[in-house]
Amino acid sequence: MSKEVGQRKAAGEDVAELMKSMAGIGPRLKDVEATLGGVQAELRTLMAEIPNLPHTSVPAGSSEHDNVEIRRWGDPSQPVFEVKDHVDLGTQLGMMDFDAATKLTGSRFVVMFGALSTLHRALIQFMLDVHTREHAYRETYVPYLVNERSLFGTGQLPKFEEDQFLTTSDPSYYLIPTAEVPVTNLYRDVIVEPESLPARHVCHTPCFRQEAGSYGKDTRGMIRQHQFEKVELVQLVDPSRSWAALEELTAHAAIILEKLGLPYRVVTLCDGDLGFSAAKTYDLEVWLPGQQRYREISSCSNFEAFQARRMGARWRDPSTGKPALLHTLNGSGLAIGRALVAVMENYQTADGAITVPEVLRPYMGGMERIDRG
RNA sequence: GGAGAGGUGGCCGAGCGGCUGAAGGCGCUCCCCUGCUAAGGGAGUAUGGGUUGACGCCCAUCGAGGGUUCGAAUCCCUCCCUCUCCGCCA
């Protein structure tokens, strides 16, 4: 109609009456739009906090006790001597100092020195090399601070605000809780061509987590820290391939444990233990002699279209020629702090030293043994 | 941090409050011409969403969000980002 005004005016006609008839439309339209907007916002808010639907293959259960073991690898049998945990080992070696970290910052941090620090770095290098050279992941470097939209995209916000470290509030920048956030969000508002799928990224970053609600848990040692390193695997795939991709990705993470010679088992998380965004998750649990139990060292998930929907990550489906949601996956490959703990405890000797696993020696200048001094 | 400039289609680049979803150029696609290469002529060419068997039609989009107006790429406000100079700095 407004177009008509212009046309008639150009033709020299009188448009006063037409304009008068339209005068009331504006306010009415605005009113209706406001109502619609309100309803849509409400709907969005509600939907933002609804978790993903578990896949049909996910076992039912209410807690981690109902997770289902899939397989085991390696021999977790006891050495003949009395084993120490990583805290005693590291402290007695003079290479791990929790008190210092408490002084510098607070609880749930660690300071390391010397060969232990090098071992920590060696683990990172080793994992990055295996995943890039043997599993065809593209090494990726990303910001460690992200904005709210990124955390929304992968599902940490709005529901898990209390787990994040907020640094600035104008604009809101958060320390990343995992590389999953920046890496997956590379594809936010992006339509990728089918040729570039699957997109595979491997990314080493520090991770920062408040660990809210885990106050009494794992207070000893490096198992649960506010800051830890992780080498993360992220895949974006054709939706018809995502379940196969989850198996592959989990295998890529497991191979690291095998190369390191660390006994582990694979469990499928039951629906009660499943994360907010995941449709299915395999946890890799490494054997820790110091705790006499398996502990999570990697979590590999298929999110199907859940994250993709939140962030608008799409591909051009060749069968229709139209943009369609991708499927996203990720998994730790592996958590570095816990891998260090596992190496220390599994490779300890009777005299409190640590044998360096074969595959890490090239990364440590050939060092075979970490000993005092 | 200080001072300026600017964000328009795959790219470059115009744009008066009203037939501008957007001139022109480049690029790309198809056709014609030309016995090579090159040049030349013509036509077409934004994206996303919805709808249709299909032609098509409808909606949204000129950094983002608000506002003014019957009508905004164009005017006003807020924010984001980019560039240049200065300062600072790994």
PDB file of C-alpha atoms in Angstrom, chain A residues 22-313:
ATOM      1  CA  MET A  22      -3.644   3.645   6.462  1.00  0.00           C
ATOM      2  CA  ALA A  23      -2.947   5.758   9.487  1.00  0.00           C
ATOM      3  CA  GLY A  24      -4.547   3.324  11.897  1.00  0.00           C
ATOM      4  CA  ILE A  25      -2.753   0.284  10.549  1.00  0.00           C
ATOM      5  CA  GLY A  26       0.635   1.149  11.929  1.00  0.00           C
ATOM      6  CA  PRO A  27      -0.210   1.169  15.640  1.00  0.00           C
ATOM      7  CA  ARG A  28      -2.412  -1.891  15.277  1.00  0.00           C
ATOM      8  CA  LEU A  29       0.332  -3.772  13.485  1.00  0.00           C
ATOM      9  CA  LYS A  30       2.816  -2.785  16.136  1.00  0.00           C
ATOM     10  CA  ASP A  31       0.509  -4.063  18.826  1.00  0.00           C
ATOM     11  CA  VAL A  32       0.023  -7.411  17.142  1.00  0.00           C
ATOM     12  CA  GLU A  33       3.737  -7.744  16.472  1.00  0.00           C
ATOM     13  CA  ALA A  34       4.515  -7.087  20.120  1.00  0.00           C
ATOM     14  CA  THR A  35       2.148  -9.848  21.175  1.00  0.00           C
ATOM     15  CA  LEU A  36       3.645 -12.263  18.694  1.00  0.00           C
ATOM     16  CA  GLY A  37       7.160 -11.324  19.761  1.00  0.00           C
ATOM     17  CA  GLY A  38       6.296 -11.910  23.405  1.00  0.00           C
ATOM     18  CA  VAL A  39       4.888 -15.336  22.733  1.00  0.00           C
ATOM     19  CA  GLN A  40       7.853 -16.286  20.581  1.00  0.00           C
ATOM     20  CA  ALA A  41      10.319 -15.124  23.224  1.00  0.00           C
ATOM     21  CA  GLU A  42       8.509 -17.143  25.845  1.00  0.00           C
ATOM     22  CA  LEU A  43       8.591 -20.199  23.647  1.00  0.00           C
ATOM     23  CA  ARG A  44      12.305 -19.720  22.977  1.00  0.00           C
ATOM     24  CA  THR A  45      13.040 -19.407  26.684  1.00  0.00           C
ATOM     25  CA  LEU A  46      11.167 -22.601  27.428  1.00  0.00           C
ATOM     26  CA  MET A  47      12.804 -24.499  24.596  1.00  0.00           C
ATOM     27  CA  ALA A  48      16.286 -23.300  25.515  1.00  0.00           C
ATOM     28  CA  GLU A  49      16.129 -25.308  28.730  1.00  0.00           C
ATOM     29  CA  ILE A  50      14.745 -28.539  27.352  1.00  0.00           C
ATOM     30  CA  PRO A  51      17.460 -31.197  27.079  1.00  0.00           C
ATOM     31  CA  ASN A  52      18.115 -33.346  24.048  1.00  0.00           C
ATOM     32  CA  LEU A  53      16.242 -36.586  23.538  1.00  0.00           C
ATOM     33  CA  PRO A  54      18.271 -39.732  24.261  1.00  0.00           C
ATOM     34  CA  HIS A  55      18.836 -42.125  21.369  1.00  0.00           C
ATOM     35  CA  THR A  56      16.832 -45.374  21.456  1.00  0.00           C
ATOM     36  CA  SER A  57      20.009 -47.359  22.140  1.00  0.00           C
ATOM     37  CA  VAL A  58      20.636 -45.473  25.405  1.00  0.00           C
ATOM     38  CA  PRO A  59      19.961 -47.641  28.480  1.00  0.00           C
ATOM     39  CA  ALA A  60      17.446 -46.455  31.038  1.00  0.00           C
ATOM     40  CA  GLY A  61      18.679 -45.529  34.493  1.00  0.00           C
ATOM     41  CA  SER A  62      18.736 -42.873  37.133  1.00  0.00           C
ATOM     42  CA  SER A  63      22.422 -42.380  37.907  1.00  0.00           C
ATOM     43  CA  GLU A  64      25.935 -43.357  36.928  1.00  0.00           C
ATOM     44  CA  HIS A  65      25.391 -46.702  38.622  1.00  0.00           C
ATOM     45  CA  ASP A  66      23.084 -47.656  35.780  1.00  0.00           C
ATOM     46  CA  ASN A  67      25.653 -46.995  33.073  1.00  0.00           C
ATOM     47  CA  VAL A  68      26.374 -50.056  30.980  1.00  0.00           C
ATOM     48  CA  GLU A  69      29.875 -51.372  30.457  1.00  0.00           C
ATOM     49  CA  ILE A  70      30.594 -52.148  26.808  1.00  0.00           C
ATOM     50  CA  ARG A  71      34.124 -53.523  26.885  1.00  0.00           C
ATOM     51  CA  ARG A  72      37.437 -53.508  28.717  1.00  0.00           C
ATOM     52  CA  TRP A  73      41.003 -53.196  27.512  1.00  0.00           C
ATOM     53  CA  GLY A  74      44.237 -53.869  29.360  1.00  0.00           C
ATOM     54  CA  ASP A  75      45.128 -55.503  32.640  1.00  0.00           C
ATOM     55  CA  PRO A  76      44.542 -53.508  35.810  1.00  0.00           C
ATOM     56  CA  SER A  77      46.180 -56.061  38.081  1.00  0.00           C
ATOM     57  CA  GLN A  78      48.077 -54.892  41.174  1.00  0.00           C
ATOM     58  CA  PRO A  79      51.817 -54.547  41.272  1.00  0.00           C
ATOM     59  CA  VAL A  80      53.460 -56.529  44.093  1.00  0.00           C
ATOM     60  CA  PHE A  81      54.326 -53.372  46.028  1.00  0.00           C
ATOM     61  CA  GLU A  82      51.988 -50.994  47.738  1.00  0.00           C
ATOM     62  CA  VAL A  83      50.827 -48.382  45.229  1.00  0.00           C
ATOM     63  CA  LYS A  84      50.660 -44.656  45.872  1.00  0.00           C
ATOM     64  CA  ASP A  85      48.264 -42.221  44.346  1.00  0.00           C
ATOM     65  CA  HIS A  86      49.430 -39.369  42.115  1.00  0.00           C
ATOM     66  CA  VAL A  87      49.350 -36.852  44.952  1.00  0.00           C
ATOM     67  CA  ASP A  88      51.864 -38.781  47.025  1.00  0.00           C
ATOM     68  CA  LEU A  89      53.942 -39.648  43.987  1.00  0.00           C
ATOM     69  CA  GLY A  90      54.049 -36.087  42.680  1.00  0.00           C
ATOM     70  CA  THR A  91      54.598 -34.475  46.043  1.00  0.00           C
ATOM     71  CA  GLN A  92      57.361 -36.874  47.030  1.00  0.00           C
ATOM     72  CA  LEU A  93      59.062 -36.299  43.698  1.00  0.00           C
ATOM     73  CA  GLY A  94      58.971 -32.608  44.526  1.00  0.00           C
ATOM     74  CA  MET A  95      57.244 -31.887  41.238  1.00  0.00           C
ATOM     75  CA  MET A  96      53.649 -31.328  42.278  1.00  0.00           C
ATOM     76  CA  ASP A  97      52.546 -28.653  44.732  1.00  0.00           C
ATOM     77  CA  PHE A  98      48.920 -28.185  45.689  1.00  0.00           C
ATOM     78  CA  ASP A  99      49.684 -25.867  48.587  1.00  0.00           C
ATOM     79  CA  ALA A 100      51.474 -23.469  46.295  1.00  0.00           C
ATOM     80  CA  ALA A 101      48.455 -23.377  44.000  1.00  0.00           C
ATOM     81  CA  THR A 102      46.204 -22.703  46.952  1.00  0.00           C
ATOM     82  CA  LYS A 103      48.406 -19.787  47.921  1.00  0.00           C
ATOM     83  CA  LEU A 104      48.422 -18.391  44.404  1.00  0.00           C
ATOM     84  CA  THR A 105      44.741 -18.806  43.759  1.00  0.00           C
ATOM     85  CA  GLY A 106      42.680 -21.172  45.892  1.00  0.00           C
ATOM     86  CA  SER A 107      41.549 -24.750  45.997  1.00  0.00           C
ATOM     87  CA  ARG A 108      41.319 -27.019  42.966  1.00  0.00           C
ATOM     88  CA  PHE A 109      44.457 -25.813  41.220  1.00  0.00           C
ATOM     89  CA  VAL A 110      47.901 -27.313  40.916  1.00  0.00           C
ATOM     90  CA  VAL A 111      51.492 -26.241  40.338  1.00  0.00           C
ATOM     91  CA  MET A 112      53.921 -28.639  38.694  1.00  0.00           C
ATOM     92  CA  PHE A 113      57.637 -28.552  38.145  1.00  0.00           C
ATOM     93  CA  GLY A 114      60.336 -30.246  36.153  1.00  0.00           C
ATOM     94  CA  ALA A 115      59.828 -33.577  34.454  1.00  0.00           C
ATOM     95  CA  LEU A 116      56.241 -33.872  35.591  1.00  0.00           C
ATOM     96  CA  SER A 117      55.477 -30.584  33.902  1.00  0.00           C
ATOM     97  CA  THR A 118      57.251 -31.877  30.812  1.00  0.00           C
ATOM     98  CA  LEU A 119      55.287 -35.118  30.929  1.00  0.00           C
ATOM     99  CA  HIS A 120      52.121 -33.065  31.051  1.00  0.00           C
ATOM    100  CA  ARG A 121      53.197 -31.168  27.948  1.00  0.00           C
ATOM    101  CA  ALA A 122      54.343 -34.371  26.242  1.00  0.00           C
ATOM    102  CA  LEU A 123      50.867 -35.831  26.604  1.00  0.00           C
ATOM    103  CA  ILE A 124      49.390 -32.858  24.782  1.00  0.00           C
ATOM    104  CA  GLN A 125      51.895 -33.026  21.943  1.00  0.00           C
ATOM    105  CA  PHE A 126      51.529 -36.768  21.597  1.00  0.00           C
ATOM    106  CA  MET A 127      47.747 -36.668  21.381  1.00  0.00           C
ATOM    107  CA  LEU A 128      47.715 -33.815  18.884  1.00  0.00           C
ATOM    108  CA  ASP A 129      50.179 -35.665  16.688  1.00  0.00           C
ATOM    109  CA  VAL A 130      48.231 -38.918  16.722  1.00  0.00           C
ATOM    110  CA  HIS A 131      44.927 -37.272  15.908  1.00  0.00           C
ATOM    111  CA  THR A 132      46.262 -35.067  13.143  1.00  0.00           C
ATOM    112  CA  ARG A 133      48.558 -37.640  11.537  1.00  0.00           C
ATOM    113  CA  GLU A 134      46.658 -40.870  12.039  1.00  0.00           C
ATOM    114  CA  HIS A 135      43.034 -39.826  12.364  1.00  0.00           C
ATOM    115  CA  ALA A 136      42.871 -36.901   9.928  1.00  0.00           C
ATOM    116  CA  TYR A 137      41.749 -34.186  12.326  1.00  0.00           C
ATOM    117  CA  ARG A 138      42.634 -30.603  11.537  1.00  0.00           C
ATOM    118  CA  GLU A 139      44.605 -28.932  14.266  1.00  0.00           C
ATOM    119  CA  THR A 140      42.765 -25.881  15.451  1.00  0.00           C
ATOM    120  CA  TYR A 141      43.569 -22.933  17.673  1.00  0.00           C
ATOM    121  CA  VAL A 142      40.782 -20.901  19.236  1.00  0.00           C
ATOM    122  CA  PRO A 143      40.028 -18.147  21.760  1.00  0.00           C
ATOM    123  CA  TYR A 144      39.782 -19.226  25.382  1.00  0.00           C
ATOM    124  CA  LEU A 145      37.189 -16.553  26.052  1.00  0.00           C
ATOM    125  CA  VAL A 146      33.834 -16.814  24.336  1.00  0.00           C
ATOM    126  CA  ASN A 147      30.637 -14.810  24.241  1.00  0.00           C
ATOM    127  CA  GLU A 148      27.181 -15.825  25.413  1.00  0.00           C
ATOM    128  CA  ARG A 149      25.953 -16.903  22.030  1.00  0.00           C
ATOM    129  CA  SER A 150      28.708 -19.468  21.745  1.00  0.00           C
ATOM    130  CA  LEU A 151      27.848 -20.959  25.124  1.00  0.00           C
ATOM    131  CA  PHE A 152      24.211 -20.995  24.150  1.00  0.00           C
ATOM    132  CA  GLY A 153      25.010 -22.774  20.896  1.00  0.00           C
ATOM    133  CA  THR A 154      26.665 -25.757  22.522  1.00  0.00           C
ATOM    134  CA  GLY A 155      24.124 -25.852  25.354  1.00  0.00           C
ATOM    135  CA  GLN A 156      26.028 -24.566  28.415  1.00  0.00           C
ATOM    136  CA  LEU A 157      23.803 -21.507  28.583  1.00  0.00           C
ATOM    137  CA  PRO A 158      21.302 -20.589  29.793  1.00  0.00           C
ATOM    138  CA  LYS A 159      20.909 -23.589  32.066  1.00  0.00           C
ATOM    139  CA  PHE A 160      24.449 -24.062  33.364  1.00  0.00           C
ATOM    140  CA  GLU A 161      25.544 -20.523  34.024  1.00  0.00           C
ATOM    141  CA  GLU A 162      26.824 -21.441  37.494  1.00  0.00           C
ATOM    142  CA  ASP A 163      29.364 -23.861  36.030  1.00  0.00           C
ATOM    143  CA  GLN A 164      31.029 -21.141  33.960  1.00  0.00           C
ATOM    144  CA  PHE A 165      33.628 -18.546  34.815  1.00  0.00           C
ATOM    145  CA  LEU A 166      32.383 -15.145  33.736  1.00  0.00           C
ATOM    146  CA  THR A 167      35.261 -12.713  33.238  1.00  0.00           C
ATOM    147  CA  THR A 168      33.741  -9.472  31.987  1.00  0.00           C
ATOM    148  CA  SER A 169      30.119  -8.461  31.839  1.00  0.00           C
ATOM    149  CA  ASP A 170      30.233  -5.792  29.152  1.00  0.00           C
ATOM    150  CA  PRO A 171      30.359  -7.647  26.924  1.00  0.00           C
ATOM    151  CA  SER A 172      30.012 -10.969  28.706  1.00  0.00           C
ATOM    152  CA  TYR A 173      33.077 -13.072  28.084  1.00  0.00           C
ATOM    153  CA  TYR A 174      33.353 -16.499  29.624  1.00  0.00           C
ATOM    154  CA  LEU A 175      36.375 -18.742  30.051  1.00  0.00           C
ATOM    155  CA  ILE A 176      35.743 -21.822  27.962  1.00  0.00           C
ATOM    156  CA  PRO A 177      34.732 -24.956  29.899  1.00  0.00           C
ATOM    157  CA  THR A 178      35.926 -27.061  26.937  1.00  0.00           C
ATOM    158  CA  ALA A 179      37.249 -26.510  23.412  1.00  0.00           C
ATOM    159  CA  GLU A 180      33.947 -27.934  22.221  1.00  0.00           C
ATOM    160  CA  VAL A 181      32.446 -24.477  22.665  1.00  0.00           C
ATOM    161  CA  PRO A 182      34.667 -22.381  20.401  1.00  0.00           C
ATOM    162  CA  VAL A 183      35.336 -25.170  17.900  1.00  0.00           C
ATOM    163  CA  THR A 184      31.734 -26.246  17.359  1.00  0.00           C
ATOM    164  CA  ASN A 185      30.633 -22.625  17.209  1.00  0.00           C
ATOM    165  CA  LEU A 186      32.940 -22.077  14.257  1.00  0.00           C
ATOM    166  CA  TYR A 187      29.959 -23.440  12.360  1.00  0.00           C
ATOM    167  CA  ARG A 188      27.379 -21.178  13.949  1.00  0.00           C
ATOM    168  CA  ASP A 189      25.291 -19.480  11.236  1.00  0.00           C
ATOM    169  CA  VAL A 190      27.258 -21.299   8.581  1.00  0.00           C
ATOM    170  CA  ILE A 191      26.097 -23.452   5.677  1.00  0.00           C
ATOM    171  CA  VAL A 192      28.822 -25.874   4.634  1.00  0.00           C
ATOM    172  CA  GLU A 193      29.073 -27.617   1.290  1.00  0.00           C
ATOM    173  CA  PRO A 194      28.812 -31.429   1.428  1.00  0.00           C
ATOM    174  CA  GLU A 195      32.359 -31.839   0.041  1.00  0.00           C
ATOM    175  CA  SER A 196      33.840 -30.425   3.209  1.00  0.00           C
ATOM    176  CA  LEU A 197      32.167 -33.019   5.430  1.00  0.00           C
ATOM    177  CA  PRO A 198      32.979 -34.611   7.705  1.00  0.00           C
ATOM    178  CA  ALA A 199      34.687 -31.641   9.335  1.00  0.00           C
ATOM    179  CA  ARG A 200      37.127 -32.942  11.927  1.00  0.00           C
ATOM    180  CA  HIS A 201      38.922 -30.681  14.361  1.00  0.00           C
ATOM    181  CA  VAL A 202      41.385 -31.446  17.110  1.00  0.00           C
ATOM    182  CA  CYS A 203      42.055 -28.674  19.526  1.00  0.00           C
ATOM    183  CA  HIS A 204      44.107 -28.363  22.674  1.00  0.00           C
ATOM    184  CA  THR A 205      42.948 -25.781  25.188  1.00  0.00           C
ATOM    185  CA  PRO A 206      42.827 -25.184  28.873  1.00  0.00           C
ATOM    186  CA  CYS A 207      39.333 -25.676  30.304  1.00  0.00           C
ATOM    187  CA  PHE A 208      37.830 -23.719  33.167  1.00  0.00           C
ATOM    188  CA  ARG A 209      34.964 -24.973  35.286  1.00  0.00           C
ATOM    189  CA  GLN A 210      33.423 -23.773  38.502  1.00  0.00           C
ATOM    190  CA  GLU A 211      32.619 -27.326  39.557  1.00  0.00           C
ATOM    191  CA  ALA A 212      29.599 -25.931  41.328  1.00  0.00           C
ATOM    192  CA  GLY A 213      27.739 -28.608  43.204  1.00  0.00           C
ATOM    193  CA  SER A 214      30.708 -30.926  43.584  1.00  0.00           C
ATOM    194  CA  TYR A 215      31.981 -29.480  46.838  1.00  0.00           C
ATOM    195  CA  GLY A 216      32.901 -32.618  48.706  1.00  0.00           C
ATOM    196  CA  LYS A 217      33.877 -34.544  45.592  1.00  0.00           C
ATOM    197  CA  ASP A 218      37.395 -35.414  44.479  1.00  0.00           C
ATOM    198  CA  THR A 219      38.928 -32.748  46.644  1.00  0.00           C
ATOM    199  CA  ARG A 220      42.223 -34.620  46.697  1.00  0.00           C
ATOM    200  CA  GLY A 221      44.585 -34.241  43.780  1.00  0.00           C
ATOM    201  CA  MET A 222      44.186 -33.359  40.146  1.00  0.00           C
ATOM    202  CA  ILE A 223      41.038 -35.268  39.324  1.00  0.00           C
ATOM    203  CA  ARG A 224      38.675 -32.326  39.559  1.00  0.00           C
ATOM    204  CA  GLN A 225      40.224 -28.921  39.023  1.00  0.00           C
ATOM    205  CA  HIS A 226      38.964 -25.477  38.104  1.00  0.00           C
ATOM    206  CA  GLN A 227      41.583 -25.396  35.367  1.00  0.00           C
ATOM    207  CA  PHE A 228      42.771 -28.323  33.292  1.00  0.00           C
ATOM    208  CA  GLU A 229      44.048 -29.066  29.807  1.00  0.00           C
ATOM    209  CA  LYS A 230      42.234 -31.102  27.257  1.00  0.00           C
ATOM    210  CA  VAL A 231      42.764 -32.249  23.698  1.00  0.00           C
ATOM    211  CA  GLU A 232      39.326 -32.222  22.186  1.00  0.00           C
ATOM    212  CA  LEU A 233      37.958 -33.953  19.102  1.00  0.00           C
ATOM    213  CA  VAL A 234      35.070 -32.288  17.306  1.00  0.00           C
ATOM    214  CA  GLN A 235      33.224 -33.520  14.255  1.00  0.00           C
ATOM    215  CA  LEU A 236      30.484 -32.042  12.099  1.00  0.00           C
ATOM    216  CA  VAL A 237      28.892 -34.618   9.890  1.00  0.00           C
ATOM    217  CA  ASP A 238      26.151 -35.550   7.457  1.00  0.00           C
ATOM    218  CA  PRO A 239      23.248 -36.532   9.764  1.00  0.00           C
ATOM    219  CA  SER A 240      22.994 -39.983   8.210  1.00  0.00           C
ATOM    220  CA  ARG A 241      26.598 -40.631   9.268  1.00  0.00           C
ATOM    221  CA  SER A 242      26.601 -39.404  12.835  1.00  0.00           C
ATOM    222  CA  TRP A 243      26.117 -42.745  14.577  1.00  0.00           C
ATOM    223  CA  ALA A 244      28.978 -44.296  12.679  1.00  0.00           C
ATOM    224  CA  ALA A 245      30.992 -41.189  13.458  1.00  0.00           C
ATOM    225  CA  LEU A 246      30.380 -41.593  17.181  1.00  0.00           C
ATOM    226  CA  GLU A 247      31.867 -45.086  17.076  1.00  0.00           C
ATOM    227  CA  GLU A 248      34.870 -43.801  15.119  1.00  0.00           C
ATOM    228  CA  LEU A 249      35.443 -40.840  17.366  1.00  0.00           C
ATOM    229  CA  THR A 250      35.264 -42.968  20.490  1.00  0.00           C
ATOM    230  CA  ALA A 251      37.783 -45.354  18.938  1.00  0.00           C
ATOM    231  CA  HIS A 252      40.103 -42.425  18.153  1.00  0.00           C
ATOM    232  CA  ALA A 253      40.106 -41.450  21.811  1.00  0.00           C
ATOM    233  CA  ALA A 254      40.519 -45.052  22.994  1.00  0.00           C
ATOM    234  CA  ILE A 255      43.562 -45.569  20.782  1.00  0.00           C
ATOM    235  CA  ILE A 256      45.382 -42.936  22.805  1.00  0.00           C
ATOM    236  CA  LEU A 257      44.851 -44.975  25.958  1.00  0.00           C
ATOM    237  CA  GLU A 258      46.056 -48.105  24.201  1.00  0.00           C
ATOM    238  CA  LYS A 259      49.170 -46.405  22.870  1.00  0.00           C
ATOM    239  CA  LEU A 260      49.848 -45.205  26.388  1.00  0.00           C
ATOM    240  CA  GLY A 261      49.243 -48.703  27.701  1.00  0.00           C
ATOM    241  CA  LEU A 262      46.588 -47.587  30.157  1.00  0.00           C
ATOM    242  CA  PRO A 263      43.836 -50.072  31.083  1.00  0.00           C
ATOM    243  CA  TYR A 264      40.376 -48.716  30.447  1.00  0.00           C
ATOM    244  CA  ARG A 265      36.769 -49.614  29.949  1.00  0.00           C
ATOM    245  CA  VAL A 266      34.013 -48.133  27.816  1.00  0.00           C
ATOM    246  CA  VAL A 267      30.606 -47.440  29.275  1.00  0.00           C
ATOM    247  CA  THR A 268      27.403 -46.178  27.726  1.00  0.00           C
ATOM    248  CA  LEU A 269      25.804 -43.520  29.851  1.00  0.00           C
ATOM    249  CA  CYS A 270      22.249 -44.295  30.891  1.00  0.00           C
ATOM    250  CA  ASP A 271      19.612 -41.669  30.193  1.00  0.00           C
ATOM    251  CA  GLY A 272      19.731 -40.422  33.764  1.00  0.00           C
ATOM    252  CA  ASP A 273      23.455 -39.677  33.554  1.00  0.00           C
ATOM    253  CA  LEU A 274      23.361 -38.214  30.058  1.00  0.00           C
ATOM    254  CA  GLY A 275      24.394 -34.599  29.588  1.00  0.00           C
ATOM    255  CA  PHE A 276      21.976 -31.844  28.637  1.00  0.00           C
ATOM    256  CA  SER A 277      22.885 -31.688  24.951  1.00  0.00           C
ATOM    257  CA  ALA A 278      23.835 -35.274  24.147  1.00  0.00           C
ATOM    258  CA  ALA A 279      21.721 -37.934  22.440  1.00  0.00           C
ATOM    259  CA  LYS A 280      24.210 -40.621  23.427  1.00  0.00           C
ATOM    260  CA  THR A 281      27.508 -40.669  25.272  1.00  0.00           C
ATOM    261  CA  TYR A 282      30.293 -43.190  25.684  1.00  0.00           C
ATOM    262  CA  ASP A 283      32.613 -42.562  28.583  1.00  0.00           C
ATOM    263  CA  LEU A 284      36.127 -43.930  28.522  1.00  0.00           C
ATOM    264  CA  GLU A 285      37.208 -44.750  32.040  1.00  0.00           C
ATOM    265  CA  VAL A 286      40.865 -45.276  32.809  1.00  0.00           C
ATOM    266  CA  TRP A 287      42.098 -47.508  35.594  1.00  0.00           C
ATOM    267  CA  LEU A 288      43.589 -45.577  38.511  1.00  0.00           C
ATOM    268  CA  PRO A 289      45.586 -47.811  40.873  1.00  0.00           C
ATOM    269  CA  GLY A 290      45.597 -45.047  43.484  1.00  0.00           C
ATOM    270  CA  GLN A 291      41.841 -45.196  43.702  1.00  0.00           C
ATOM    271  CA  GLN A 292      41.418 -48.851  42.762  1.00  0.00           C
ATOM    272  CA  ARG A 293      38.729 -47.920  40.300  1.00  0.00           C
ATOM    273  CA  TYR A 294      38.003 -46.744  36.784  1.00  0.00           C
ATOM    274  CA  ARG A 295      37.623 -42.970  36.375  1.00  0.00           C
ATOM    275  CA  GLU A 296      36.274 -40.982  33.449  1.00  0.00           C
ATOM    276  CA  ILE A 297      39.000 -39.675  31.178  1.00  0.00           C
ATOM    277  CA  SER A 298      36.977 -39.056  28.024  1.00  0.00           C
ATOM    278  CA  SER A 299      33.381 -38.447  27.173  1.00  0.00           C
ATOM    279  CA  CYS A 300      32.339 -38.948  23.565  1.00  0.00           C
ATOM    280  CA  SER A 301      28.933 -37.771  22.463  1.00  0.00           C
ATOM    281  CA  ASN A 302      26.665 -37.481  19.497  1.00  0.00           C
ATOM    282  CA  PHE A 303      24.476 -34.402  19.832  1.00  0.00           C
ATOM    283  CA  GLU A 304      22.596 -35.107  16.629  1.00  0.00           C
ATOM    284  CA  ALA A 305      20.984 -31.813  15.550  1.00  0.00           C
ATOM    285  CA  PHE A 306      20.599 -30.419  19.063  1.00  0.00           C
ATOM    286  CA  GLN A 307      23.562 -28.061  19.050  1.00  0.00           C
ATOM    287  CA  ALA A 308      23.252 -27.445  15.324  1.00  0.00           C
ATOM    288  CA  ARG A 309      19.708 -26.230  15.830  1.00  0.00           C
ATOM    289  CA  ARG A 310      20.729 -23.873  18.600  1.00  0.00           C
ATOM    290  CA  MET A 311      23.509 -22.362  16.562  1.00  0.00           C
ATOM    291  CA  GLY A 312      22.213 -22.673  13.018  1.00  0.00           C
ATOM    292  CA  ALA A 313      24.967 -25.007  11.815  1.00  0.00           C
TER     293      ALA A 313
END
